[in-house]
Coordinates of C-alpha atoms in Angstrom, one line a residue:
Chain Z
M1 CA 60.5 -66.2 -15.1
A2 CA 58.9 -63.2 -17.0
D3 CA 55.6 -63.7 -15.2
T4 CA 57.0 -63.5 -11.5
L5 CA 58.9 -60.5 -12.5
K6 CA 55.7 -58.9 -13.7
A7 CA 53.7 -60.1 -10.8
P8 CA 54.1 -57.8 -7.9
T9 CA 53.3 -55.0 -10.2
T10 CA 49.6 -56.3 -11.1
T11 CA 48.9 -57.7 -7.8
H12 CA 50.1 -55.5 -5.1
A13 CA 49.5 -51.6 -5.0
Q14 CA 52.1 -50.0 -6.5
T15 CA 52.7 -47.4 -3.8
D16 CA 52.0 -47.0 0.0
F17 CA 49.5 -44.3 -0.8
Q18 CA 47.4 -46.3 -3.4
K19 CA 47.5 -49.1 -0.8
D20 CA 46.4 -46.6 2.0
V21 CA 43.5 -45.5 0.1
F22 CA 42.2 -48.9 -0.5
I23 CA 42.3 -49.8 3.4
L24 CA 40.5 -46.6 4.0
K25 CA 38.1 -47.3 1.8
Q26 CA 37.5 -50.8 2.7
L27 CA 37.4 -49.5 6.5
V28 CA 34.8 -46.7 5.9
S29 CA 32.5 -49.3 4.0
R30 CA 33.1 -51.7 7.1
D31 CA 32.0 -49.2 9.4
F32 CA 29.5 -48.1 7.5
K33 CA 27.9 -52.0 7.0
R34 CA 28.3 -52.3 10.6
K35 CA 26.4 -49.5 11.5
Y36 CA 23.5 -49.7 8.9
R37 CA 23.2 -53.1 8.0
R38 CA 19.8 -55.2 9.5
S39 CA 18.6 -51.7 10.7
V40 CA 15.7 -50.8 8.7
L41 CA 15.9 -47.3 10.4
G42 CA 19.5 -47.1 10.4
V43 CA 19.6 -44.4 7.8
V44 CA 16.4 -42.4 9.2
W45 CA 17.8 -42.7 12.7
S46 CA 20.9 -40.8 11.4
V47 CA 18.4 -37.8 10.0
L48 CA 16.2 -38.3 12.9
N49 CA 18.9 -38.1 15.6
P50 CA 20.3 -34.4 15.2
L51 CA 16.3 -33.2 14.4
L52 CA 15.2 -34.8 17.8
M53 CA 18.2 -33.3 19.7
M54 CA 17.7 -29.9 17.8
I55 CA 13.8 -29.8 18.9
V56 CA 15.0 -30.7 22.7
M57 CA 17.7 -28.2 23.0
A58 CA 15.5 -25.6 21.4
I59 CA 12.7 -26.1 24.0
V60 CA 15.3 -26.1 26.8
F61 CA 17.5 -23.4 25.7
S62 CA 14.8 -21.1 24.4
T63 CA 12.5 -21.3 27.4
I64 CA 14.8 -21.8 30.3
F65 CA 18.0 -19.6 29.4
A66 CA 15.9 -17.3 26.9
Q67 CA 18.0 -18.1 24.0
G68 CA 17.1 -16.8 20.6
R69 CA 14.6 -14.4 22.2
N70 CA 16.0 -11.2 20.8
G71 CA 19.0 -9.7 19.4
S72 CA 21.7 -11.6 17.4
V73 CA 19.6 -14.7 16.8
S74 CA 15.6 -14.4 15.9
P75 CA 13.3 -17.1 17.2
E76 CA 12.8 -18.3 13.7
M77 CA 16.3 -18.9 13.4
Y78 CA 17.1 -20.2 16.4
P79 CA 16.6 -24.0 15.5
L80 CA 18.6 -23.4 12.5
Y81 CA 21.4 -21.6 14.7
L82 CA 21.1 -24.8 16.7
I83 CA 21.3 -27.8 14.4
V84 CA 23.9 -26.2 12.3
G85 CA 26.2 -25.7 15.3
N86 CA 25.2 -29.0 16.9
V87 CA 26.1 -31.1 13.5
T88 CA 29.2 -29.5 13.1
F89 CA 30.1 -30.1 16.7
A90 CA 29.2 -33.6 16.5
V91 CA 31.7 -34.3 13.6
M92 CA 34.5 -33.4 16.1
S93 CA 33.0 -35.3 19.0
D94 CA 32.0 -38.3 16.9
S95 CA 35.2 -38.8 15.3
T96 CA 37.7 -38.1 18.1
S97 CA 35.9 -40.3 20.5
Q98 CA 36.2 -43.1 17.9
A99 CA 39.5 -42.2 16.6
L100 CA 40.6 -42.6 20.1
V101 CA 40.3 -46.3 20.6
S102 CA 40.9 -47.1 17.1
I103 CA 44.5 -48.1 17.8
I104 CA 43.8 -50.3 20.8
E105 CA 40.9 -51.6 19.0
N106 CA 42.6 -52.9 16.0
A107 CA 45.4 -54.4 18.1
S108 CA 45.1 -57.9 17.0
L109 CA 45.8 -56.4 13.2
L110 CA 48.6 -54.3 13.9
K111 CA 50.3 -57.2 15.8
K112 CA 50.4 -59.2 12.6
V113 CA 50.2 -57.3 9.3
K114 CA 52.4 -54.5 8.5
V115 CA 50.1 -51.6 7.9
H116 CA 50.4 -47.7 8.2
R117 CA 48.9 -47.2 11.5
F118 CA 47.6 -43.7 11.1
V119 CA 45.1 -45.2 8.9
F120 CA 42.9 -46.1 11.8
P121 CA 42.3 -42.8 13.3
V122 CA 42.2 -41.0 10.1
Q123 CA 39.4 -43.7 8.7
K124 CA 37.3 -42.7 11.8
V125 CA 37.4 -39.0 10.8
L126 CA 36.6 -40.1 7.5
F127 CA 33.6 -41.9 8.6
S128 CA 32.2 -39.3 10.6
L129 CA 31.9 -37.4 7.3
V130 CA 29.0 -40.0 6.0
N131 CA 27.1 -39.1 9.5
F132 CA 27.6 -35.5 8.7
G133 CA 26.1 -36.1 5.2
F134 CA 22.8 -37.8 6.7
S135 CA 22.6 -34.5 9.4
L136 CA 22.6 -32.7 6.2
V137 CA 19.4 -34.1 5.2
A138 CA 18.2 -32.8 8.8
V139 CA 19.5 -29.6 8.4
A140 CA 17.9 -28.8 5.1
I141 CA 14.6 -30.3 6.5
V142 CA 14.9 -27.5 9.2
M143 CA 15.7 -25.0 6.2
L144 CA 12.6 -25.9 4.3
W145 CA 10.6 -25.8 7.2
F146 CA 11.6 -22.3 8.1
H147 CA 11.6 -21.4 4.6
V148 CA 15.3 -20.3 4.4
L149 CA 16.6 -21.2 0.9
P150 CA 20.0 -22.3 0.4
T151 CA 22.3 -19.8 -1.3
W152 CA 25.4 -20.1 -3.5
H153 CA 27.4 -19.6 -0.2
L154 CA 27.4 -23.5 0.1
I155 CA 30.0 -23.8 -2.4
W156 CA 32.3 -22.9 0.8
L157 CA 31.0 -26.2 2.5
P158 CA 33.7 -28.4 1.2
L159 CA 36.4 -26.3 2.4
G160 CA 34.9 -26.0 5.7
L161 CA 34.5 -29.6 5.8
L162 CA 38.1 -30.2 4.8
L163 CA 39.5 -27.9 7.5
L164 CA 37.2 -29.4 10.1
M165 CA 38.4 -32.8 8.9
L166 CA 42.2 -31.5 9.1
F167 CA 41.4 -30.5 13.0
C168 CA 39.7 -33.8 13.9
A169 CA 42.5 -35.9 12.2
G170 CA 45.3 -34.0 14.0
L171 CA 43.1 -34.3 17.3
G172 CA 42.4 -37.8 16.5
L173 CA 46.0 -38.9 15.9
L174 CA 47.2 -37.0 19.2
L175 CA 44.3 -38.9 21.4
S176 CA 44.8 -42.6 19.9
S177 CA 48.7 -42.6 20.4
L178 CA 48.2 -41.1 24.0
T179 CA 45.1 -44.1 24.7
V180 CA 47.4 -46.5 23.9
F181 CA 50.1 -45.5 26.9
F182 CA 47.3 -44.5 29.4
R183 CA 43.8 -45.8 29.0
D184 CA 42.5 -43.1 31.3
V185 CA 42.2 -40.8 28.3
M186 CA 39.2 -42.9 27.4
H187 CA 37.5 -41.9 30.6
L188 CA 38.7 -38.4 30.6
W189 CA 37.9 -37.5 26.9
S190 CA 34.1 -38.1 27.6
V191 CA 34.3 -35.5 30.2
V192 CA 36.6 -32.8 28.2
I193 CA 33.8 -33.4 25.4
T194 CA 30.9 -32.4 27.7
A195 CA 32.8 -29.3 28.7
W196 CA 33.7 -28.5 25.8
T197 CA 29.7 -28.6 24.6
Y198 CA 29.1 -26.0 27.2
F199 CA 31.7 -23.9 26.3
T200 CA 31.4 -23.4 22.6
P201 CA 28.4 -21.4 21.3
I202 CA 26.7 -24.3 20.2
F203 CA 23.4 -23.2 22.2
W204 CA 24.6 -19.9 23.5
T205 CA 23.9 -17.1 21.2
D206 CA 26.2 -13.8 20.9
D207 CA 23.9 -11.5 22.7
F208 CA 23.8 -13.7 25.7
I209 CA 27.6 -14.6 25.8
K210 CA 28.2 -10.7 25.8
M211 CA 26.6 -10.9 29.2
M212 CA 29.3 -13.6 30.5
H213 CA 32.2 -13.0 32.5
P214 CA 35.3 -12.1 30.2
A215 CA 37.1 -15.0 31.1
L216 CA 34.1 -17.1 29.8
Q217 CA 33.7 -15.0 26.9
M218 CA 37.5 -15.8 25.9
C219 CA 36.6 -19.3 26.2
M220 CA 34.0 -19.0 24.0
Y221 CA 35.5 -17.1 21.3
G222 CA 38.7 -18.5 21.7
N223 CA 38.3 -21.9 21.2
P224 CA 39.2 -23.6 17.9
M225 CA 35.5 -25.2 17.9
Y226 CA 33.6 -21.9 17.6
N227 CA 35.9 -21.0 14.3
Y228 CA 34.1 -24.1 12.4
L229 CA 31.0 -23.5 13.9
N230 CA 31.1 -19.9 12.8
F231 CA 32.2 -21.0 9.3
M232 CA 29.2 -23.2 9.1
R233 CA 26.8 -20.6 10.4
Q234 CA 27.7 -18.1 8.2
I235 CA 27.0 -20.2 4.8
F236 CA 23.9 -21.9 6.3
L237 CA 22.3 -19.3 8.4
W238 CA 23.4 -16.1 7.6
Q239 CA 24.3 -17.0 3.9
T240 CA 27.3 -14.8 3.6
N241 CA 30.8 -15.6 2.4
P242 CA 32.8 -16.9 5.8
E243 CA 34.8 -13.9 6.8
P244 CA 38.5 -13.9 5.9
I245 CA 39.4 -14.0 9.7
T246 CA 37.2 -17.1 10.1
I247 CA 39.0 -18.7 7.2
A248 CA 42.3 -18.2 8.6
L249 CA 41.5 -19.1 12.2
C250 CA 40.2 -22.5 11.0
A251 CA 42.7 -23.1 8.7
G252 CA 45.4 -22.0 11.5
W253 CA 43.8 -24.4 14.4
A254 CA 43.7 -27.3 11.4
L255 CA 47.2 -27.1 10.9
V256 CA 48.3 -26.8 14.5
M257 CA 46.3 -29.6 15.4
L258 CA 47.6 -31.6 12.6
A259 CA 50.8 -30.9 13.1
L260 CA 51.1 -31.5 16.9
G261 CA 49.1 -34.9 16.1
Y262 CA 51.2 -35.9 13.4
F263 CA 54.1 -35.2 15.9
V264 CA 53.2 -37.0 18.7
F265 CA 51.6 -40.2 17.0
H266 CA 54.9 -40.3 15.0
K267 CA 56.9 -40.3 17.9
L268 CA 55.1 -42.7 19.8
E269 CA 53.7 -45.2 17.1
H270 CA 56.9 -47.2 17.2
K271 CA 56.2 -48.3 20.9
F272 CA 52.5 -49.1 20.4
I273 CA 52.9 -52.7 19.7
L274 CA 54.3 -53.3 23.2
Y275 CA 51.6 -51.8 25.0
I276 CA 48.4 -52.9 22.9
Chain A
M1 CA 67.7 -64.3 -16.7
A2 CA 66.0 -62.9 -13.4
D3 CA 68.6 -64.2 -11.4
T4 CA 71.4 -61.9 -12.9
A5 CA 69.1 -58.9 -12.9
L6 CA 68.6 -59.1 -9.2
A7 CA 72.0 -60.4 -8.4
S8 CA 72.7 -57.3 -6.4
S9 CA 70.0 -58.2 -4.0
D10 CA 70.2 -61.9 -3.8
Y11 CA 69.0 -62.2 -0.1
A12 CA 65.2 -62.1 0.7
I13 CA 65.9 -61.4 4.4
E14 CA 68.7 -60.0 6.2
V15 CA 68.7 -60.3 9.6
N16 CA 71.7 -58.0 11.0
D17 CA 72.8 -58.2 14.8
V18 CA 69.1 -57.7 16.1
S19 CA 68.4 -57.8 19.9
M20 CA 64.8 -57.2 21.0
V21 CA 64.4 -55.7 24.5
F22 CA 61.1 -55.8 26.0
N23 CA 60.5 -53.4 29.1
M24 CA 58.7 -56.1 31.4
A25 CA 57.1 -53.4 33.5
S26 CA 55.5 -51.6 30.5
E27 CA 53.6 -54.7 29.8
S28 CA 50.9 -53.9 32.3
L29 CA 51.1 -50.2 32.7
T30 CA 48.2 -48.6 30.9
N31 CA 47.0 -46.2 33.4
L32 CA 47.9 -43.4 35.2
K33 CA 47.8 -44.3 38.7
E34 CA 49.9 -47.5 38.1
Y35 CA 52.3 -45.1 36.2
F36 CA 52.8 -42.7 39.3
I37 CA 53.1 -45.6 41.7
K38 CA 55.9 -47.5 39.6
I39 CA 57.4 -43.8 39.3
M40 CA 57.5 -43.2 43.0
H41 CA 58.6 -46.6 43.7
H42 CA 61.6 -46.2 41.1
E43 CA 60.5 -49.5 39.7
L44 CA 60.1 -48.0 36.1
F45 CA 62.1 -49.2 33.1
F46 CA 64.4 -51.3 35.1
K47 CA 62.9 -54.6 34.3
E48 CA 64.4 -55.4 30.8
F49 CA 63.7 -58.5 29.2
R50 CA 66.0 -59.3 26.1
A51 CA 63.8 -61.9 24.1
L52 CA 66.2 -61.7 21.4
K53 CA 70.1 -61.4 21.5
H54 CA 72.4 -60.1 18.6
I55 CA 70.9 -62.7 16.0
S56 CA 72.1 -62.2 12.6
F57 CA 71.2 -64.6 9.6
K58 CA 70.2 -64.1 5.9
V59 CA 67.8 -65.9 3.9
G60 CA 68.7 -66.1 0.1
R61 CA 65.7 -65.9 -2.5
G62 CA 64.0 -68.9 -2.9
E63 CA 65.3 -70.5 0.3
V64 CA 63.2 -72.5 2.5
V65 CA 64.1 -72.0 6.2
G66 CA 62.8 -73.5 9.2
L67 CA 62.8 -71.7 12.6
V68 CA 63.1 -74.0 15.6
G69 CA 63.3 -73.6 19.1
T70 CA 61.4 -74.5 22.6
N71 CA 58.5 -72.0 23.6
G72 CA 59.3 -68.6 24.4
S73 CA 62.7 -68.7 23.1
G74 CA 61.7 -65.8 20.8
K75 CA 60.7 -67.4 17.0
S76 CA 57.5 -65.5 17.0
T77 CA 59.3 -62.1 18.2
M78 CA 61.8 -62.8 15.2
L79 CA 58.8 -63.5 12.9
K80 CA 57.1 -60.3 13.9
I81 CA 60.4 -58.3 13.4
I82 CA 60.9 -60.0 10.0
A83 CA 57.2 -59.5 9.1
G84 CA 57.5 -55.7 9.8
V85 CA 55.2 -55.2 12.7
L86 CA 57.5 -55.0 15.8
E87 CA 60.8 -52.8 15.2
P88 CA 64.1 -54.2 16.5
S89 CA 65.8 -52.4 19.6
E90 CA 69.0 -52.8 18.2
G91 CA 70.4 -53.9 15.0
T92 CA 68.3 -53.8 11.3
C93 CA 66.2 -56.3 9.3
T94 CA 66.0 -55.7 5.6
V95 CA 63.4 -57.7 3.8
R96 CA 63.2 -57.3 -0.1
G97 CA 60.0 -58.0 -1.6
N98 CA 56.2 -58.5 -0.7
I99 CA 55.3 -60.6 2.5
A100 CA 52.6 -63.3 2.7
P101 CA 52.2 -63.6 6.6
L102 CA 50.4 -66.7 7.6
I103 CA 50.8 -65.8 11.1
E104 CA 47.3 -66.5 13.2
L105 CA 45.0 -66.5 10.2
G106 CA 42.3 -64.5 10.2
A107 CA 43.5 -61.4 11.8
G108 CA 41.8 -58.1 10.6
F109 CA 38.7 -60.1 9.9
D110 CA 35.4 -58.5 10.8
P111 CA 32.9 -61.3 12.2
E112 CA 30.1 -59.0 11.1
L113 CA 30.9 -58.6 7.7
T114 CA 30.3 -61.6 5.2
A115 CA 32.8 -63.5 3.8
R116 CA 33.0 -62.0 0.4
E117 CA 33.4 -58.3 2.3
N118 CA 36.1 -59.7 4.3
I119 CA 38.2 -61.0 1.4
Y120 CA 38.2 -57.4 0.2
L121 CA 39.0 -56.0 3.8
N122 CA 41.6 -58.8 4.3
G123 CA 43.2 -58.0 0.9
S124 CA 43.4 -54.6 1.2
L125 CA 45.5 -55.0 4.4
L126 CA 47.8 -57.4 2.4
G127 CA 48.4 -54.5 -0.4
Y128 CA 46.3 -56.3 -2.9
T129 CA 44.5 -53.8 -5.5
K130 CA 41.0 -53.8 -6.0
T131 CA 41.0 -55.1 -9.3
F132 CA 43.3 -57.9 -8.4
I133 CA 41.1 -59.0 -5.8
D134 CA 38.1 -58.9 -8.5
D135 CA 39.7 -61.0 -10.9
H136 CA 40.9 -63.7 -8.3
L137 CA 37.7 -63.6 -6.1
Q138 CA 36.2 -66.9 -7.6
D139 CA 39.9 -68.6 -7.1
I140 CA 40.2 -67.7 -3.4
I141 CA 36.3 -69.1 -3.1
D142 CA 37.3 -72.2 -5.2
F143 CA 40.3 -72.9 -3.3
A144 CA 38.5 -72.3 0.0
E145 CA 35.8 -74.5 -1.0
L146 CA 33.1 -72.2 0.6
E147 CA 31.1 -71.5 -2.6
N148 CA 28.0 -71.5 -0.7
F149 CA 28.7 -69.5 2.4
M150 CA 30.2 -66.4 0.9
D151 CA 27.5 -64.1 1.9
M152 CA 27.2 -65.3 5.1
P153 CA 28.3 -63.2 8.2
L154 CA 31.9 -64.5 9.3
K155 CA 30.3 -64.6 13.1
N156 CA 28.5 -67.8 11.9
F157 CA 31.8 -69.5 10.4
S158 CA 33.8 -72.3 12.2
S159 CA 37.3 -71.3 12.9
G160 CA 38.5 -73.6 10.5
M161 CA 36.2 -72.3 7.9
V162 CA 37.9 -69.0 8.9
A163 CA 41.2 -70.4 8.4
R164 CA 40.4 -71.4 4.9
I165 CA 39.5 -68.2 3.7
A166 CA 42.6 -66.6 5.4
F167 CA 45.0 -69.1 3.7
A168 CA 43.2 -68.9 0.3
I169 CA 43.9 -64.8 0.2
A170 CA 47.1 -64.6 1.5
T171 CA 48.3 -67.5 -1.0
I172 CA 46.2 -66.4 -4.1
T173 CA 49.3 -64.7 -5.6
E174 CA 52.9 -66.0 -5.4
P175 CA 54.5 -64.0 -2.6
D176 CA 58.1 -63.0 -2.5
I177 CA 58.4 -64.1 1.1
L178 CA 56.0 -66.3 2.7
I179 CA 56.1 -66.6 6.6
V180 CA 54.2 -69.8 7.9
D181 CA 53.8 -70.0 11.7
E182 CA 52.0 -72.9 12.8
T183 CA 49.3 -72.4 10.3
L184 CA 49.4 -75.8 8.8
S185 CA 47.7 -77.2 12.3
V186 CA 44.5 -75.4 11.3
G187 CA 41.8 -77.1 9.2
D188 CA 40.7 -80.5 8.6
V189 CA 43.3 -83.1 7.4
F190 CA 42.3 -82.8 3.8
F191 CA 42.6 -78.9 3.9
Q192 CA 45.9 -79.1 5.9
E193 CA 47.3 -81.2 2.8
K194 CA 45.9 -78.6 0.3
C195 CA 47.5 -75.9 1.9
E196 CA 51.0 -77.9 2.4
R197 CA 50.7 -78.7 -1.4
R198 CA 50.2 -74.9 -2.3
I199 CA 53.3 -74.3 -0.2
Q200 CA 55.3 -76.9 -1.5
H201 CA 54.3 -75.5 -5.2
F202 CA 55.5 -72.2 -4.1
I203 CA 58.8 -73.8 -2.8
E204 CA 59.4 -75.9 -6.2
S205 CA 59.0 -72.7 -7.9
G206 CA 62.2 -71.5 -6.3
D207 CA 61.1 -68.0 -6.3
V208 CA 59.4 -67.7 -3.3
T209 CA 61.3 -67.3 0.1
V210 CA 59.7 -69.4 2.8
L211 CA 60.3 -69.2 6.5
F212 CA 58.6 -72.1 8.4
V213 CA 57.9 -72.1 12.0
S214 CA 56.7 -75.3 13.6
H215 CA 56.8 -77.7 16.8
S216 CA 56.5 -80.6 14.5
I217 CA 60.1 -81.2 13.5
E218 CA 59.0 -84.0 11.2
Q219 CA 57.5 -81.2 9.1
V220 CA 60.1 -78.7 9.3
K221 CA 62.6 -81.5 8.1
R222 CA 60.2 -82.6 5.4
I223 CA 59.8 -78.8 3.8
C224 CA 62.9 -77.1 4.6
Q225 CA 66.1 -77.4 3.4
R226 CA 67.9 -75.2 6.1
A227 CA 67.0 -74.6 9.8
V228 CA 67.9 -71.7 12.2
W229 CA 67.6 -72.7 15.9
I230 CA 67.0 -70.0 18.3
E231 CA 67.2 -70.8 22.0
K232 CA 66.2 -68.2 24.8
G233 CA 67.0 -65.4 22.1
D234 CA 70.2 -67.0 21.3
L235 CA 71.1 -68.2 18.0
R236 CA 72.1 -71.6 18.7
M237 CA 72.9 -73.0 15.4
D238 CA 72.3 -72.3 11.7
G239 CA 72.9 -75.0 8.9
P240 CA 71.3 -77.6 6.9
V241 CA 68.1 -78.6 8.7
D242 CA 68.8 -82.4 9.3
E243 CA 71.8 -81.6 11.5
V244 CA 70.4 -78.4 13.5
C245 CA 66.9 -80.7 13.8
E246 CA 69.1 -83.3 15.1
A247 CA 71.0 -81.3 17.7
Y248 CA 68.0 -79.6 18.8
Q249 CA 66.3 -83.0 19.8
R250 CA 69.6 -83.9 21.3
Q251 CA 69.2 -81.1 23.7
F252 CA 66.3 -83.3 25.5
D253 CA 68.0 -86.5 25.8

């Protein structure tokens, strides 16, 4: 008798939080194994990919669009400017496109086991951190190549990443719940990501943006991703503390998006099961 | 001793006036075009289907209850509501204790991962702690009798082998509530018997509440003490297993 009374305390997670953390760990490790197992170059690709992308972009944008020729970003700094912007933006684009389908992909599971539904989109956002980790190796290689030594300003990196994660989690929650009801969101989102790529200063430099139409400038500097890119560039490239206004905007957008995502997800999640 | 301590919550499952309404139109509506067409035709939200109508019953701790009913009568919907996967449109369903759902064994397994990895993944979803799985991994493997296949990806397993592992994980600890939905029909005869023995063992312990769904009336009679008959969403009968099963079978005559 005493044994059965004690049983639940030892076998099962004590709190929902404990259970969710274990599930998140397991799901992240599943994704990791699925992506990298039995692929010799798996991890290498994760480092090579941002490097190769950077090289292509550097060639295209410095020659055709004359980015990084003068003014705000020097030619030597332009590749670093590109790669830092690119890998930061990739965290958002990867995690949201993955989170988008996370609920419908786990339909069979959600129909049978009682589990907090938010763990699926959130897990995808956490997993994108793994990829970002590998991308950092690529960034380090570029810094080494151009003799840019990292400074202590990198201690800001965890905060920047945390805020970016929160922003992505909010967006992921929002998109994953909308996708349950309208599968079109899947197709739309890839278009949105492409547009977003062009309307964020990933490859455009400040002096070039200043020549753009005021409305375009608004798009470039007003969009939330600009702040996260700016944050990262300040600590990696300009090697300064992030400006207070940048931190404030990053935090502000993160909270707004998280609140919106949570609200929509929470409102809709009860109906998921009827549509998946 | 334990019984007096738990006197205030003697019921493991309380189903209180539960109704479940499905929106027929919503089933297939997953893109914007269809959505707007339906809105234009004023067809949206009109076709309702009541899968369960004002169902109420209570299951005491340690009771073994069979759910019977013809196909499509709402048994699975009822089980899903009890398992906490589906939320009832009306009414409430209170469940006290942890549930081991043996519904479609193998849900949440990943074919790319090895059996061992899947045990951890599935265990986490069932709410086990990591240390608990670490300690009982060997028990699970032993019960499933798949010692030599633990590091093989699950995609190479037969469905019977997957079911073995799934059953072993879900029942490695004595749950408070065990939900068995036609699961005993998977696997070979020997394993079926082994599963039934384990369920029987839970039943004999007197602490595990069992909800049992099967189309085999014989099996329901053998395992359960009480039966609930749901037909076309209505609660037709609730009582001792022999009476209910007899009435259930008589409808076909």
